[in-house]
mmCIF file of C-alpha atoms in Angstrom:
data_model
loop_
_atom_site.group_PDB
_atom_site.id
_atom_site.type_symbol
_atom_site.label_atom_id
_atom_site.label_comp_id
_atom_site.label_asym_id
_atom_site.label_seq_id
_atom_site.Cartn_x
_atom_site.Cartn_y
_atom_site.Cartn_z
ATOM 1 C CA MET A 8 140.534 115.614 -110.798
ATOM 2 C CA ILE A 9 137.459 113.394 -110.745
ATOM 3 C CA GLN A 10 138.203 109.658 -110.557
ATOM 4 C CA TYR A 11 135.858 107.408 -112.549
ATOM 5 C CA VAL A 12 135.335 103.656 -112.202
ATOM 6 C CA LEU A 13 134.044 101.196 -114.778
ATOM 7 C CA ALA A 14 131.684 98.870 -112.884
ATOM 8 C CA CYS A 15 130.384 95.753 -114.647
ATOM 9 C CA MET A 16 128.264 92.720 -113.846
ATOM 10 C CA ILE A 17 129.223 89.642 -115.850
ATOM 11 C CA TRP A 18 126.685 86.834 -116.001
ATOM 12 C CA ALA A 19 127.464 83.466 -117.543
ATOM 13 C CA LYS A 20 124.752 81.164 -116.262
ATOM 14 C CA PRO A 21 124.778 80.327 -113.374
ATOM 15 C CA GLU A 22 127.663 82.583 -112.235
ATOM 16 C CA LEU A 23 127.354 86.342 -111.605
ATOM 17 C CA LYS A 24 130.563 88.310 -111.069
ATOM 18 C CA PRO A 25 131.040 92.033 -110.349
ATOM 19 C CA ILE A 26 134.118 93.753 -111.766
ATOM 20 C CA LYS A 27 135.443 97.252 -111.047
ATOM 21 C CA VAL A 28 138.287 98.865 -112.988
ATOM 22 C CA ASN A 29 139.602 102.402 -112.567
ATOM 23 C CA VAL A 30 139.342 104.693 -115.572
ATOM 24 C CA ASP A 31 142.845 106.106 -116.038
ATOM 25 C CA GLU A 32 143.873 109.760 -116.269
ATOM 26 C CA PHE A 33 143.367 109.660 -120.057
ATOM 27 C CA GLY A 34 139.741 108.521 -119.634
ATOM 28 C CA MET A 35 140.430 104.967 -120.758
ATOM 29 C CA ALA A 36 139.716 101.507 -119.347
ATOM 30 C CA TYR A 37 139.704 97.994 -120.780
ATOM 31 C CA VAL A 38 138.452 94.686 -119.406
ATOM 32 C CA ILE A 39 138.795 91.205 -120.847
ATOM 33 C CA GLU A 40 137.458 88.390 -118.667
ATOM 34 C CA THR A 41 136.757 84.724 -119.407
ATOM 35 C CA ARG A 42 134.017 82.968 -117.448
ATOM 36 C CA GLY A 43 133.239 79.372 -118.383
ATOM 37 C CA ASP A 44 132.657 79.207 -122.150
ATOM 38 C CA TYR A 45 132.368 83.003 -122.545
ATOM 39 C CA THR A 46 134.859 85.826 -123.022
ATOM 40 C CA PHE A 47 133.695 89.355 -122.122
ATOM 41 C CA GLU A 48 135.366 92.555 -123.381
ATOM 42 C CA VAL A 49 134.629 96.184 -122.482
ATOM 43 C CA SER A 50 136.350 99.352 -123.655
ATOM 44 C CA VAL A 51 136.035 102.917 -122.316
ATOM 45 C CA VAL A 52 137.462 105.881 -124.255
ATOM 46 C CA GLU A 53 137.336 109.511 -123.133
ATOM 47 C CA GLU A 54 135.217 108.566 -120.084
ATOM 48 C CA ARG A 55 132.413 107.073 -122.198
ATOM 49 C CA MET A 56 131.473 103.567 -123.224
ATOM 50 C CA ASN A 57 133.272 102.620 -126.440
ATOM 51 C CA TYR A 58 132.332 98.997 -127.139
ATOM 52 C CA MET A 59 131.286 95.726 -125.502
ATOM 53 C CA LYS A 60 131.660 92.187 -126.820
ATOM 54 C CA ILE A 61 130.628 88.710 -125.641
ATOM 55 C CA THR A 62 132.085 85.619 -127.334
ATOM 56 C CA HIS A 63 130.881 82.030 -126.840
ATOM 57 C CA ASN A 64 134.226 80.294 -127.345
ATOM 58 C CA PRO A 65 133.183 76.671 -128.175
ATOM 59 C CA ALA A 66 130.786 77.825 -130.919
ATOM 60 C CA ASN A 67 132.930 80.825 -131.961
ATOM 61 C CA ILE A 68 129.814 83.022 -131.870
ATOM 62 C CA SER A 69 129.944 86.603 -130.645
ATOM 63 C CA THR A 70 127.908 89.765 -130.330
ATOM 64 C CA GLN A 71 129.344 93.251 -130.163
ATOM 65 C CA SER A 72 127.940 96.718 -129.709
ATOM 66 C CA ASN A 73 129.744 99.963 -130.488
ATOM 67 C CA MET A 74 128.654 103.293 -129.095
ATOM 68 C CA PRO A 75 127.944 106.261 -131.333
ATOM 69 C CA SER A 76 129.808 109.515 -130.845
ATOM 70 C CA TYR A 77 127.571 110.942 -128.105
ATOM 71 C CA ILE A 78 128.426 110.399 -124.455
ATOM 72 C CA GLU A 79 126.964 107.264 -122.907
ATOM 73 C CA LYS A 80 127.800 106.159 -119.369
ATOM 74 C CA SER A 81 126.084 102.738 -119.306
ATOM 75 C CA MET A 82 125.560 99.833 -121.666
ATOM 76 C CA THR A 83 124.054 96.329 -121.684
ATOM 77 C CA LEU A 84 124.761 93.392 -123.999
ATOM 78 C CA ARG A 85 123.275 89.883 -124.022
ATOM 79 C CA LEU A 86 124.067 86.670 -125.921
ATOM 80 C CA SER A 87 122.043 83.450 -126.120
ATOM 81 C CA VAL A 88 123.497 80.308 -127.703
ATOM 82 C CA GLY A 89 120.925 77.514 -127.656
ATOM 83 C CA SER A 90 119.784 77.260 -124.051
ATOM 84 C CA GLU A 91 122.919 79.010 -122.692
ATOM 85 C CA GLN A 92 122.689 82.695 -121.828
ATOM 86 C CA SER A 93 125.113 85.433 -120.839
ATOM 87 C CA SER A 94 125.010 89.174 -120.253
ATOM 88 C CA LEU A 95 127.320 92.098 -119.638
ATOM 89 C CA ASP A 96 126.036 95.232 -117.876
ATOM 90 C CA CYS A 97 128.457 98.137 -117.371
ATOM 91 C CA GLU A 98 128.357 101.680 -116.055
ATOM 92 C CA ILE A 99 130.928 104.424 -115.622
ATOM 93 C CA LYS A 100 130.586 105.878 -112.126
#
């Protein structure tokens, strides 16, 4: 059985943090991580990217992207609130 890993880079200015989570035997993984004013969420279903979301908690502003039905192994999402910026870059390896 092939073992997959969800590898992400979370950036909430000025901090950059790598995260790695194993994709389980059902092809699923989930990450929720808070960094400063931002909450980052990532979901993997059937060994493909499912959705990503970034929320700026003080302003209650978020952006989310859902993947269509075809197989996608990487995804990037960015959010700017005023002069503050954040990004979430993930790949299934």
